[in-house]
PDB file of C-alpha atoms in Angstrom:
ATOM      1  CA  ALA A  75       0.015  -0.015   0.081  1.00 47.00           C
ATOM      2  CA  GLN A  76       1.151   3.564  -0.731  1.00 65.00           C
ATOM      3  CA  THR A  77       1.647   6.002   2.170  1.00 81.00           C
ATOM      4  CA  VAL A  78      -0.261   9.296   2.660  1.00 87.00           C
ATOM      5  CA  THR A  79       0.489  11.920   5.186  1.00 92.00           C
ATOM      6  CA  GLN A  80      -1.786  14.642   6.257  1.00 94.00           C
ATOM      7  CA  SER A  81       0.116  16.508   8.849  1.00 94.00           C
ATOM      8  CA  GLN A  82      -2.643  18.764  10.227  1.00 95.00           C
ATOM      9  CA  PRO A  83      -5.132  16.815  12.210  1.00 94.00           C
ATOM     10  CA  GLU A  84      -7.176  19.834  12.813  1.00 96.00           C
ATOM     11  CA  MET A  85      -7.493  23.501  11.472  1.00 97.00           C
ATOM     12  CA  SER A  86      -9.687  26.279  12.326  1.00 97.00           C
ATOM     13  CA  VAL A  87     -10.203  29.492  10.390  1.00 97.00           C
ATOM     14  CA  GLN A  88     -12.518  32.273  10.235  1.00 97.00           C
ATOM     15  CA  GLU A  89     -15.237  32.525   7.670  1.00 97.00           C
ATOM     16  CA  ALA A  90     -13.969  34.157   4.306  1.00 97.00           C
ATOM     17  CA  GLU A  91     -10.335  33.400   5.140  1.00 97.00           C
ATOM     18  CA  THR A  92      -8.163  31.344   3.005  1.00 97.00           C
ATOM     19  CA  VAL A  93      -6.780  27.771   4.357  1.00 97.00           C
ATOM     20  CA  THR A  94      -4.419  25.375   2.846  1.00 98.00           C
ATOM     21  CA  LEU A  95      -4.559  21.732   3.839  1.00 98.00           C
ATOM     22  CA  SER A  96      -1.369  19.928   3.175  1.00 97.00           C
ATOM     23  CA  CYS A  97      -0.701  16.307   1.797  1.00 95.00           C
ATOM     24  CA  THR A  98       2.371  14.331   0.799  1.00 94.00           C
ATOM     25  CA  TYR A  99       2.370  10.917  -0.544  1.00 90.00           C
ATOM     26  CA  ASP A 100       4.452   8.085  -1.938  1.00 86.00           C
ATOM     27  CA  THR A 101       3.784   6.207  -5.046  1.00 79.00           C
ATOM     28  CA  SER A 102       5.419   4.160  -7.678  1.00 77.00           C
ATOM     29  CA  GLU A 103       2.890   5.286 -10.379  1.00 74.00           C
ATOM     30  CA  ASN A 104       4.124   7.784 -13.091  1.00 75.00           C
ATOM     31  CA  ASN A 105       0.836   8.754 -14.550  1.00 74.00           C
ATOM     32  CA  TYR A 106      -2.004   8.950 -12.065  1.00 77.00           C
ATOM     33  CA  TYR A 107      -4.698  11.127 -10.565  1.00 82.00           C
ATOM     34  CA  LEU A 108      -4.891  12.534  -7.113  1.00 87.00           C
ATOM     35  CA  PHE A 109      -8.000  13.566  -5.241  1.00 89.00           C
ATOM     36  CA  TRP A 110      -9.237  15.514  -2.346  1.00 93.00           C
ATOM     37  CA  TYR A 111     -12.536  14.146  -0.703  1.00 93.00           C
ATOM     38  CA  LYS A 112     -14.705  16.010   1.833  1.00 94.00           C
ATOM     39  CA  GLN A 113     -16.559  14.198   4.403  1.00 92.00           C
ATOM     40  CA  PRO A 114     -19.106  16.423   6.173  1.00 92.00           C
ATOM     41  CA  PRO A 115     -20.847  15.442   9.373  1.00 87.00           C
ATOM     42  CA  SER A 116     -23.253  13.349   7.308  1.00 84.00           C
ATOM     43  CA  ARG A 117     -20.204  11.241   6.679  1.00 84.00           C
ATOM     44  CA  GLN A 118     -20.841  10.994   2.912  1.00 86.00           C
ATOM     45  CA  MET A 119     -17.569  11.011   0.716  1.00 88.00           C
ATOM     46  CA  ILE A 120     -17.868  13.803  -1.616  1.00 90.00           C
ATOM     47  CA  LEU A 121     -15.190  14.537  -4.329  1.00 89.00           C
ATOM     48  CA  VAL A 122     -13.756  18.056  -4.024  1.00 94.00           C
ATOM     49  CA  ILE A 123     -11.192  18.168  -6.794  1.00 93.00           C
ATOM     50  CA  ARG A 124      -9.061  15.999  -8.993  1.00 90.00           C
ATOM     51  CA  GLN A 125      -5.519  16.599 -10.428  1.00 90.00           C
ATOM     52  CA  GLU A 126      -3.892  14.678 -13.215  1.00 86.00           C
ATOM     53  CA  ALA A 127      -0.276  14.096 -12.439  1.00 85.00           C
ATOM     54  CA  TYR A 128       0.907  14.481 -15.998  1.00 85.00           C
ATOM     55  CA  LYS A 129      -0.668  18.085 -16.239  1.00 85.00           C
ATOM     56  CA  GLN A 130       1.561  20.862 -14.933  1.00 83.00           C
ATOM     57  CA  GLN A 131      -1.297  23.143 -14.359  1.00 91.00           C
ATOM     58  CA  ASN A 132      -2.862  23.087 -11.059  1.00 95.00           C
ATOM     59  CA  ALA A 133      -6.580  22.073 -10.935  1.00 93.00           C
ATOM     60  CA  THR A 134      -9.104  24.512  -9.928  1.00 95.00           C
ATOM     61  CA  GLU A 135     -12.763  24.110  -8.975  1.00 93.00           C
ATOM     62  CA  ASN A 136     -14.464  27.489  -8.086  1.00 95.00           C
ATOM     63  CA  ARG A 137     -12.975  28.358  -4.511  1.00 97.00           C
ATOM     64  CA  PHE A 138     -10.912  25.161  -4.227  1.00 97.00           C
ATOM     65  CA  SER A 139      -7.446  24.830  -5.892  1.00 97.00           C
ATOM     66  CA  VAL A 140      -4.531  22.503  -5.583  1.00 96.00           C
ATOM     67  CA  ASN A 141      -0.761  23.232  -5.467  1.00 96.00           C
ATOM     68  CA  PHE A 142       0.691  19.973  -7.011  1.00 94.00           C
ATOM     69  CA  GLN A 143       4.374  19.378  -6.865  1.00 93.00           C
ATOM     70  CA  LYS A 144       5.129  16.119  -8.572  1.00 90.00           C
ATOM     71  CA  ALA A 145       8.761  15.831  -7.753  1.00 90.00           C
ATOM     72  CA  ALA A 146       8.035  16.543  -4.072  1.00 92.00           C
ATOM     73  CA  LYS A 147       4.971  14.277  -4.105  1.00 91.00           C
ATOM     74  CA  SER A 148       3.075  17.083  -2.402  1.00 93.00           C
ATOM     75  CA  PHE A 149      -0.686  17.820  -3.110  1.00 93.00           C
ATOM     76  CA  SER A 150      -2.075  20.680  -1.052  1.00 96.00           C
ATOM     77  CA  LEU A 151      -5.695  22.001  -1.111  1.00 97.00           C
ATOM     78  CA  LYS A 152      -6.427  25.679  -0.964  1.00 98.00           C
ATOM     79  CA  ILE A 153      -9.885  26.813  -0.061  1.00 98.00           C
ATOM     80  CA  SER A 154     -10.459  30.450  -0.704  1.00 97.00           C
ATOM     81  CA  ASP A 155     -13.253  32.649   0.739  1.00 97.00           C
ATOM     82  CA  SER A 156     -14.021  29.806   3.206  1.00 97.00           C
ATOM     83  CA  GLN A 157     -17.725  29.095   4.087  1.00 97.00           C
ATOM     84  CA  LEU A 158     -19.365  27.634   7.091  1.00 96.00           C
ATOM     85  CA  GLY A 159     -20.475  24.665   4.841  1.00 95.00           C
ATOM     86  CA  ASP A 160     -16.770  23.817   4.218  1.00 97.00           C
ATOM     87  CA  THR A 161     -16.591  22.446   7.749  1.00 97.00           C
ATOM     88  CA  ALA A 162     -15.609  18.718   7.324  1.00 96.00           C
ATOM     89  CA  MET A 163     -13.078  16.228   7.175  1.00 95.00           C
ATOM     90  CA  TYR A 164     -10.750  16.437   4.171  1.00 96.00           C
ATOM     91  CA  PHE A 165      -9.096  13.326   2.948  1.00 93.00           C
ATOM     92  CA  CYS A 166      -6.143  13.371   0.451  1.00 91.00           C
ATOM     93  CA  ALA A 167      -6.132  10.230  -1.914  1.00 87.00           C
ATOM     94  CA  PRO A 168      -3.415   9.378  -4.264  1.00 78.00           C
ATOM     95  CA  PRO A 169      -3.647   6.137  -6.036  1.00 67.00           C
ATOM     96  CA  GLY A 170      -3.268   2.991  -3.893  1.00 62.00           C
ATOM     97  CA  GLY A 171      -1.344   1.069  -6.431  1.00 54.00           C
ATOM     98  CA  GLY A 172      -2.804  -1.972  -7.945  1.00 53.00           C
ATOM     99  CA  ALA A 173      -6.566  -2.671  -7.790  1.00 53.00           C
ATOM    100  CA  ASP A 174      -7.251  -1.149  -4.458  1.00 59.00           C
ATOM    101  CA  GLY A 175      -8.581   2.107  -5.700  1.00 65.00           C
ATOM    102  CA  LEU A 176      -7.353   4.914  -3.573  1.00 74.00           C
ATOM    103  CA  THR A 177      -5.259   5.158  -0.383  1.00 78.00           C
ATOM    104  CA  PHE A 178      -6.655   7.800   1.943  1.00 85.00           C
ATOM    105  CA  GLY A 179      -4.732   9.915   4.495  1.00 86.00           C
ATOM    106  CA  LYS A 180      -5.904  10.212   8.146  1.00 88.00           C
ATOM    107  CA  GLY A 181      -7.693  13.374   7.229  1.00 93.00           C
ATOM    108  CA  THR A 182      -7.671  16.995   8.299  1.00 96.00           C
ATOM    109  CA  HIS A 183     -10.662  18.158  10.335  1.00 96.00           C
ATOM    110  CA  LEU A 184     -11.405  21.722   9.074  1.00 97.00           C
ATOM    111  CA  ILE A 185     -13.519  23.952  11.241  1.00 97.00           C
ATOM    112  CA  ILE A 186     -14.681  27.218   9.691  1.00 97.00           C
ATOM    113  CA  GLN A 187     -15.702  29.790  12.524  1.00 96.00           C
ATOM    114  CA  PRO A 188     -18.432  32.269  11.915  1.00 95.00           C
TER     115      PRO A 188
ATOM    116  CA  GLU B 572     -25.206  12.804 -11.609  1.00 75.00           C
ATOM    117  CA  PRO B 573     -25.543   8.889 -11.248  1.00 79.00           C
ATOM    118  CA  GLU B 574     -25.393   7.645  -7.729  1.00 88.00           C
ATOM    119  CA  VAL B 575     -24.083   4.465  -5.942  1.00 93.00           C
ATOM    120  CA  THR B 576     -26.819   3.549  -3.533  1.00 94.00           C
ATOM    121  CA  GLN B 577     -26.363   1.618  -0.275  1.00 95.00           C
ATOM    122  CA  THR B 578     -28.889  -0.202   2.048  1.00 94.00           C
ATOM    123  CA  PRO B 579     -29.544  -0.087   4.841  1.00 93.00           C
ATOM    124  CA  SER B 580     -28.263   3.334   6.033  1.00 93.00           C
ATOM    125  CA  HIS B 581     -27.880   1.848   9.648  1.00 95.00           C
ATOM    126  CA  GLN B 582     -27.658  -1.601  10.695  1.00 96.00           C
ATOM    127  CA  VAL B 583     -27.541  -2.946  14.372  1.00 97.00           C
ATOM    128  CA  THR B 584     -26.642  -6.422  15.108  1.00 97.00           C
ATOM    129  CA  GLN B 585     -25.617  -8.716  17.909  1.00 97.00           C
ATOM    130  CA  MET B 586     -22.088 -10.028  18.109  1.00 97.00           C
ATOM    131  CA  GLY B 587     -21.650 -13.282  16.218  1.00 97.00           C
ATOM    132  CA  GLN B 588     -24.482 -12.665  13.968  1.00 97.00           C
ATOM    133  CA  GLU B 589     -24.216 -12.583  10.159  1.00 97.00           C
ATOM    134  CA  VAL B 590     -24.887  -9.250   8.338  1.00 97.00           C
ATOM    135  CA  ILE B 591     -25.189  -8.478   4.741  1.00 97.00           C
ATOM    136  CA  LEU B 592     -24.554  -4.930   3.414  1.00 97.00           C
ATOM    137  CA  ARG B 593     -25.999  -4.042   0.023  1.00 96.00           C
ATOM    138  CA  CYS B 594     -24.905  -1.880  -2.662  1.00 96.00           C
ATOM    139  CA  VAL B 595     -26.092  -0.869  -6.135  1.00 96.00           C
ATOM    140  CA  PRO B 596     -23.166   0.414  -8.202  1.00 94.00           C
ATOM    141  CA  ILE B 597     -23.511   2.959 -11.041  1.00 92.00           C
ATOM    142  CA  SER B 598     -24.842   0.871 -14.011  1.00 89.00           C
ATOM    143  CA  ASN B 599     -22.034   1.176 -16.481  1.00 87.00           C
ATOM    144  CA  HIS B 600     -19.214   0.775 -13.854  1.00 89.00           C
ATOM    145  CA  LEU B 601     -17.120  -2.408 -13.902  1.00 88.00           C
ATOM    146  CA  TYR B 602     -15.067  -1.947 -10.824  1.00 89.00           C
ATOM    147  CA  PHE B 603     -16.476  -2.178  -7.331  1.00 92.00           C
ATOM    148  CA  TYR B 604     -15.005  -1.589  -3.874  1.00 92.00           C
ATOM    149  CA  TRP B 605     -15.715  -1.718  -0.180  1.00 94.00           C
ATOM    150  CA  TYR B 606     -14.053   0.590   2.313  1.00 93.00           C
ATOM    151  CA  ARG B 607     -14.718   0.995   5.971  1.00 94.00           C
ATOM    152  CA  GLN B 608     -14.142   3.870   8.355  1.00 92.00           C
ATOM    153  CA  ILE B 609     -14.159   3.349  12.098  1.00 92.00           C
ATOM    154  CA  LEU B 610     -15.463   6.370  13.945  1.00 87.00           C
ATOM    155  CA  GLY B 611     -12.795   9.019  13.987  1.00 83.00           C
ATOM    156  CA  GLN B 612     -10.208   7.191  11.781  1.00 85.00           C
ATOM    157  CA  LYS B 613      -9.320   7.199   8.175  1.00 84.00           C
ATOM    158  CA  VAL B 614     -11.222   5.422   5.400  1.00 89.00           C
ATOM    159  CA  GLU B 615      -9.543   1.956   4.844  1.00 89.00           C
ATOM    160  CA  PHE B 616      -9.671  -0.191   1.885  1.00 88.00           C
ATOM    161  CA  LEU B 617     -11.242  -3.737   2.126  1.00 93.00           C
ATOM    162  CA  VAL B 618     -11.614  -5.291  -1.193  1.00 92.00           C
ATOM    163  CA  SER B 619     -11.916  -4.531  -4.919  1.00 90.00           C
ATOM    164  CA  PHE B 620     -13.974  -6.617  -7.343  1.00 91.00           C
ATOM    165  CA  TYR B 621     -13.939  -6.935 -11.079  1.00 89.00           C
ATOM    166  CA  ASN B 622     -15.348  -9.427 -13.535  1.00 88.00           C
ATOM    167  CA  ASN B 623     -17.117 -11.367 -10.913  1.00 89.00           C
ATOM    168  CA  GLU B 624     -13.956 -12.005  -8.719  1.00 91.00           C
ATOM    169  CA  ILE B 625     -11.834 -10.218  -6.101  1.00 93.00           C
ATOM    170  CA  SER B 626      -9.120  -8.243  -7.612  1.00 88.00           C
ATOM    171  CA  GLU B 627      -7.327  -7.240  -4.412  1.00 87.00           C
ATOM    172  CA  LYS B 628      -8.032  -7.404  -0.801  1.00 89.00           C
ATOM    173  CA  SER B 629      -6.483  -5.738   2.355  1.00 89.00           C
ATOM    174  CA  GLU B 630      -5.460  -7.571   5.590  1.00 89.00           C
ATOM    175  CA  ILE B 631      -8.665  -6.543   7.144  1.00 91.00           C
ATOM    176  CA  PHE B 632     -10.644  -8.586   4.630  1.00 94.00           C
ATOM    177  CA  ASP B 633     -10.172 -11.923   6.498  1.00 93.00           C
ATOM    178  CA  ASP B 634     -12.208 -15.123   6.128  1.00 94.00           C
ATOM    179  CA  GLN B 635     -15.098 -13.584   7.958  1.00 96.00           C
ATOM    180  CA  PHE B 636     -15.743 -11.305   4.996  1.00 97.00           C
ATOM    181  CA  SER B 637     -16.975 -12.106   1.527  1.00 97.00           C
ATOM    182  CA  VAL B 638     -18.344 -10.164  -1.480  1.00 96.00           C
ATOM    183  CA  GLU B 639     -20.756 -11.161  -4.115  1.00 94.00           C
ATOM    184  CA  ARG B 640     -22.505  -9.848  -7.106  1.00 92.00           C
ATOM    185  CA  PRO B 641     -25.630 -12.060  -7.101  1.00 87.00           C
ATOM    186  CA  ASP B 642     -27.489 -10.631  -9.931  1.00 87.00           C
ATOM    187  CA  GLY B 643     -25.709  -8.199 -12.103  1.00 79.00           C
ATOM    188  CA  SER B 644     -26.927  -5.033 -10.239  1.00 87.00           C
ATOM    189  CA  ASN B 645     -26.337  -5.526  -6.545  1.00 93.00           C
ATOM    190  CA  PHE B 646     -22.932  -5.834  -4.864  1.00 95.00           C
ATOM    191  CA  THR B 647     -22.966  -7.280  -1.394  1.00 97.00           C
ATOM    192  CA  LEU B 648     -20.635  -7.564   1.542  1.00 97.00           C
ATOM    193  CA  LYS B 649     -21.213 -10.232   4.071  1.00 97.00           C
ATOM    194  CA  ILE B 650     -19.656 -10.563   7.426  1.00 97.00           C
ATOM    195  CA  ARG B 651     -20.133 -14.022   8.721  1.00 96.00           C
ATOM    196  CA  SER B 652     -19.790 -13.591  12.535  1.00 95.00           C
ATOM    197  CA  THR B 653     -19.580  -9.998  13.452  1.00 97.00           C
ATOM    198  CA  LYS B 654     -17.382  -8.760  16.158  1.00 96.00           C
ATOM    199  CA  LEU B 655     -17.568  -5.651  18.271  1.00 96.00           C
ATOM    200  CA  GLU B 656     -14.594  -4.209  16.332  1.00 95.00           C
ATOM    201  CA  ASP B 657     -16.618  -4.551  13.055  1.00 97.00           C
ATOM    202  CA  SER B 658     -18.593  -1.530  14.119  1.00 97.00           C
ATOM    203  CA  ALA B 659     -17.843   1.093  11.474  1.00 96.00           C
ATOM    204  CA  MET B 660     -19.199   2.969   8.587  1.00 95.00           C
ATOM    205  CA  TYR B 661     -19.037   0.797   5.373  1.00 96.00           C
ATOM    206  CA  PHE B 662     -18.738   2.470   2.020  1.00 94.00           C
ATOM    207  CA  CYS B 663     -19.386   0.943  -1.372  1.00 95.00           C
ATOM    208  CA  ALA B 664     -17.769   2.519  -4.300  1.00 91.00           C
ATOM    209  CA  SER B 665     -17.427   2.023  -8.093  1.00 90.00           C
ATOM    210  CA  ASN B 666     -15.774   3.389 -11.032  1.00 85.00           C
ATOM    211  CA  GLU B 667     -15.822   2.568 -14.721  1.00 82.00           C
ATOM    212  CA  GLU B 668     -12.175   1.786 -15.478  1.00 72.00           C
ATOM    213  CA  GLY B 669     -10.584   0.890 -12.330  1.00 64.00           C
ATOM    214  CA  PHE B 670      -7.930   2.240  -9.901  1.00 57.00           C
ATOM    215  CA  ALA B 671      -5.354   4.742 -10.496  1.00 52.00           C
ATOM    216  CA  ASN B 672      -6.750   7.023 -13.195  1.00 57.00           C
ATOM    217  CA  GLU B 673     -10.364   7.681 -12.068  1.00 70.00           C
ATOM    218  CA  LYS B 674     -12.533   8.975  -9.333  1.00 77.00           C
ATOM    219  CA  LEU B 675     -14.262   6.719  -7.054  1.00 82.00           C
ATOM    220  CA  PHE B 676     -18.078   7.289  -6.734  1.00 87.00           C
ATOM    221  CA  PHE B 677     -19.077   6.548  -3.264  1.00 89.00           C
ATOM    222  CA  GLY B 678     -22.395   5.488  -1.782  1.00 92.00           C
ATOM    223  CA  SER B 679     -23.579   7.324   1.269  1.00 91.00           C
ATOM    224  CA  GLY B 680     -22.522   4.398   3.633  1.00 94.00           C
ATOM    225  CA  THR B 681     -23.973   1.848   5.950  1.00 96.00           C
ATOM    226  CA  GLN B 682     -23.325   2.418   9.698  1.00 95.00           C
ATOM    227  CA  LEU B 683     -22.960  -0.976  11.248  1.00 97.00           C
ATOM    228  CA  SER B 684     -23.168  -1.183  15.019  1.00 97.00           C
ATOM    229  CA  VAL B 685     -22.345  -4.470  16.673  1.00 97.00           C
ATOM    230  CA  LEU B 686     -23.540  -4.808  20.208  1.00 96.00           C
TER     231      LEU B 686
END
């Protein structure tokens, strides 16, 4: 199994601030996708953003963007203009290798304060 | 957007009982997965399934666990004799082409409580 490190167990920011969640990983794949999933209190797993490793351009989805450093195997998520509804667990997910889908990090609990 | 559906949303069982968790993957998907998440912990891979057989399984997926695609639409996870430590949220997921290059579509999970 591949390793994934999310070094921030919990983060708290004020509404409208920008926050960056970090993720580093290890993989033997060369062409792959990386994902950030959000898990709100309902515990449903919701895809936030996807990055293709062979693309140099960082992925962006509205207020969500990534900073992907392939050589460093770093894949951070930036949330701009944070909203109360962004409060959730955020899981980084690089490929698991083989047929096991994805390997998830331990998650970062993000709390948006009003 | 098409959805993966899981039933039931909550399941309570006595230790030692058998449980079957049910999933209906998205209809044109070929790869199916089960993950579990113990409360407060990360999402862990259990098993992947393709072409009516297990592709890969984790150490968690021991002889007490089995998966089946009984009819071409359902994908089930059976736990033969539940233990207290099996209490967790179980997520079914599917995708079209499998593993590293594609997002997983997750169901909303089944919360299993073993008493």
